PDB file of C-alpha atoms in Angstrom:
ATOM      1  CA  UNK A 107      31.272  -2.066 157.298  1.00 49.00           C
ATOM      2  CA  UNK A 108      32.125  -3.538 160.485  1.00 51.00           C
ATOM      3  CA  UNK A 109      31.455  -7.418 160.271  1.00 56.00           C
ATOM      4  CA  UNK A 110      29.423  -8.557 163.386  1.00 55.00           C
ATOM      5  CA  UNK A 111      30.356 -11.471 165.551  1.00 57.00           C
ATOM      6  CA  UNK A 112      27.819 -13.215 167.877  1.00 61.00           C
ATOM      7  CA  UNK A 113      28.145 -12.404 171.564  1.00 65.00           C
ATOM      8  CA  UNK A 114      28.099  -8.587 170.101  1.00 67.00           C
ATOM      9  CA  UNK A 115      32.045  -8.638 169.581  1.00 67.00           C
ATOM     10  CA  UNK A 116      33.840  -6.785 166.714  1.00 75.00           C
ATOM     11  CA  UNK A 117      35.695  -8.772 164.484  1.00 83.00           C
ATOM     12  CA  UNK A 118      39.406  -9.246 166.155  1.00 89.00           C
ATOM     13  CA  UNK A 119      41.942  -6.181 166.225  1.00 92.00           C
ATOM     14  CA  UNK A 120      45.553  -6.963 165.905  1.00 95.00           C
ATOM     15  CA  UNK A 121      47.092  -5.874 169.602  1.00 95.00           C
ATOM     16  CA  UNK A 122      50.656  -6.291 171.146  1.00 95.00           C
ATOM     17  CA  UNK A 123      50.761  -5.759 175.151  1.00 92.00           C
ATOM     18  CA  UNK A 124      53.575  -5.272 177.597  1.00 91.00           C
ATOM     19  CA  UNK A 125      53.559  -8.410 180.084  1.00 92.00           C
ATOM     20  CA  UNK A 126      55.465  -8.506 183.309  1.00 93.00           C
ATOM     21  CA  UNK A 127      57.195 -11.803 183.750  1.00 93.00           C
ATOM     22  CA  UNK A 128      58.040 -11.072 186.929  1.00 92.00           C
ATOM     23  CA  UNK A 129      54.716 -11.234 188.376  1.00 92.00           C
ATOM     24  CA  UNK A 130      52.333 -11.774 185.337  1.00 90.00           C
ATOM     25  CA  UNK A 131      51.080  -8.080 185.445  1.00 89.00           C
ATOM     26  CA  UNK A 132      49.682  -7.655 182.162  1.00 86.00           C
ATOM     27  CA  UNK A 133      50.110  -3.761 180.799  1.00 86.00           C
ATOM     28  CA  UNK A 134      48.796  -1.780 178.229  1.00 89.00           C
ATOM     29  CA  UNK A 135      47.183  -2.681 174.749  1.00 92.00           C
ATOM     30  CA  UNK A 136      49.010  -1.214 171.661  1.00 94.00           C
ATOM     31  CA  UNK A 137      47.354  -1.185 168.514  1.00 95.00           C
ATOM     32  CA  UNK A 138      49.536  -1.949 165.221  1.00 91.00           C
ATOM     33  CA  UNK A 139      50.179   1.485 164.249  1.00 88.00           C
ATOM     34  CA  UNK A 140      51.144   2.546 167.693  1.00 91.00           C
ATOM     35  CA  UNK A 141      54.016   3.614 169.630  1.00 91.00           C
ATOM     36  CA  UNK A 142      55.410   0.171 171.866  1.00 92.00           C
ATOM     37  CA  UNK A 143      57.800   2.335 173.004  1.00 92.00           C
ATOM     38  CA  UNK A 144      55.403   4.417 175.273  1.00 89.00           C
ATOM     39  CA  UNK A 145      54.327   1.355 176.828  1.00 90.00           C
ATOM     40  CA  UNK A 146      57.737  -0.083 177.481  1.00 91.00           C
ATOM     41  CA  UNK A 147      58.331   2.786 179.172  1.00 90.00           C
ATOM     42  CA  UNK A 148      55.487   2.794 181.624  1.00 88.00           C
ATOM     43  CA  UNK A 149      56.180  -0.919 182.133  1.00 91.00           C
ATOM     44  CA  UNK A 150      59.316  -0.284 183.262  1.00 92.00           C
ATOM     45  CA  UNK A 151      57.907   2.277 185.768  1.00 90.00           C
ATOM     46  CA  UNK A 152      56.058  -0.727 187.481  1.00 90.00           C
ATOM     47  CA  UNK A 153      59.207  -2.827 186.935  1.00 93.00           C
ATOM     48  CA  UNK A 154      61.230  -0.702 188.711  1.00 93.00           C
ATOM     49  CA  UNK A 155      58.758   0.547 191.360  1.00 92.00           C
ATOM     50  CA  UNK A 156      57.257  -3.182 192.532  1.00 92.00           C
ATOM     51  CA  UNK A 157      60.557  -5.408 191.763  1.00 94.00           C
ATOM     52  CA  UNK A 158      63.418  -3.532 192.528  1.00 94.00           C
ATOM     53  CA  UNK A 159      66.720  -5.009 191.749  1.00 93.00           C
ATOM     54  CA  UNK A 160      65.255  -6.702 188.692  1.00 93.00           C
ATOM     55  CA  UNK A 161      66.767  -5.881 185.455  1.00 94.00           C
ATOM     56  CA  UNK A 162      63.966  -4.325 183.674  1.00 93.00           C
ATOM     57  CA  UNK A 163      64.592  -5.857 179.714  1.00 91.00           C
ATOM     58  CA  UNK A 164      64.888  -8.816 181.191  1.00 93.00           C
ATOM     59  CA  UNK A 165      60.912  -9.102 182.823  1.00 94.00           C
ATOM     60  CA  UNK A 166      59.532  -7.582 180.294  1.00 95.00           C
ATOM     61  CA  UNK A 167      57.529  -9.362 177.254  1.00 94.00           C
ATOM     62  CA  UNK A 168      55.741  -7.935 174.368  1.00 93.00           C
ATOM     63  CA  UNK A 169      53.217  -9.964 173.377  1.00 94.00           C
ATOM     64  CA  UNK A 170      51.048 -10.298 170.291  1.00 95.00           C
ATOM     65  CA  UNK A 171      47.297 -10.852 170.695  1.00 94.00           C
ATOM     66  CA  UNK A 172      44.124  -9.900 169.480  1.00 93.00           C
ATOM     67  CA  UNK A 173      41.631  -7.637 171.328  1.00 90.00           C
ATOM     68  CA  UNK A 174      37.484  -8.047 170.436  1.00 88.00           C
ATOM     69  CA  UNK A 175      36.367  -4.320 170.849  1.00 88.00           C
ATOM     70  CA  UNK A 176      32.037  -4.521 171.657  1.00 86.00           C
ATOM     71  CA  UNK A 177      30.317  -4.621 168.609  1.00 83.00           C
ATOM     72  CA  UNK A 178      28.706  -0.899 169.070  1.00 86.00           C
ATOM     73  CA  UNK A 179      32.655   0.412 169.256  1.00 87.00           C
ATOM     74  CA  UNK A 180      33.061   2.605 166.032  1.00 88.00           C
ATOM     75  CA  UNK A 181      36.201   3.959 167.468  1.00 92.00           C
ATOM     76  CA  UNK A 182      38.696   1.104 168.413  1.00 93.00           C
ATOM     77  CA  UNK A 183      41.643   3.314 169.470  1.00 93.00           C
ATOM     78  CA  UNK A 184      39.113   5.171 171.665  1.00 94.00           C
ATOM     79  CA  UNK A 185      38.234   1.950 173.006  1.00 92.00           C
ATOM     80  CA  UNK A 186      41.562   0.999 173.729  1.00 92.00           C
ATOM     81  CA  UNK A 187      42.707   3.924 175.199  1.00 91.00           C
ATOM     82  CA  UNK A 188      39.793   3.767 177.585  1.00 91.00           C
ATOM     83  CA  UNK A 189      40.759  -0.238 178.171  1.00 89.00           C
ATOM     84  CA  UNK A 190      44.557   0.923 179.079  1.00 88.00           C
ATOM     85  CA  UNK A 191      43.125   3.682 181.524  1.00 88.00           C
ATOM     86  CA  UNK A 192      41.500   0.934 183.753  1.00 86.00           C
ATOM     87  CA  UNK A 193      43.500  -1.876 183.293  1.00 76.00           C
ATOM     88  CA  UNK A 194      47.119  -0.425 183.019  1.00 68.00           C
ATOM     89  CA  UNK A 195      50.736  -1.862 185.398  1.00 67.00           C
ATOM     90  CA  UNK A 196      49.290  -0.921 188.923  1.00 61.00           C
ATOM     91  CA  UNK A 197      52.693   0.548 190.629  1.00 52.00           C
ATOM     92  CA  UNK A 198      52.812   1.023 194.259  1.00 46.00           C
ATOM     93  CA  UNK A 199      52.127   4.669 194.090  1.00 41.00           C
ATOM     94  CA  UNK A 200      50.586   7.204 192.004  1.00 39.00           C
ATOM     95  CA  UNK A 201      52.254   9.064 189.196  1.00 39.00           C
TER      96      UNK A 201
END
């Protein structure tokens, strides 16, 4: 069972994201059992695309945090996957 928190928030979820340090740009959410490699990568993409000249390792930061999926969420990879879509690196054009 899912415990309930008020404010109809799941308990916490264990997260690491990508941060920018460069410009603050947060990226993507990775759950524990994830791939941080993926999301390097596409943080580098923005790296590269909106700060040229930087050197990439450098700016970025992987960060560990906690995420509070809605309370109704019985999928929390789903969820995050559909958090990432909307709030991913913006670059300066599409991919």
């Amino acid at each position: 069972m899912v415990e309930q928190l008020p404010f109809g928030m799941r308990a916490p979820v264990a997260v690491t994201y990508v941060r920018c340090a460069q410009c603050g740009a947060l990226g993507e959410l990775v759950l524990e059992d994830e791939r941080l490699d993926l999301a390097l990568a596409r943080a580098e993409d923005h790296v590269r695309e909106v700060h040229p000249g930087v050197n990439v390792p450098e700016v970025l930061r992987l960060v560990p945090d906690v995420a509070f999926p809605p309370a109704d969420c019985s999928d929390v990879a789903e969820w995050v996957a559909r958090y990432n879509a909307r709030n991913g690196m913006e670059t300066r054009r599409p991919r």
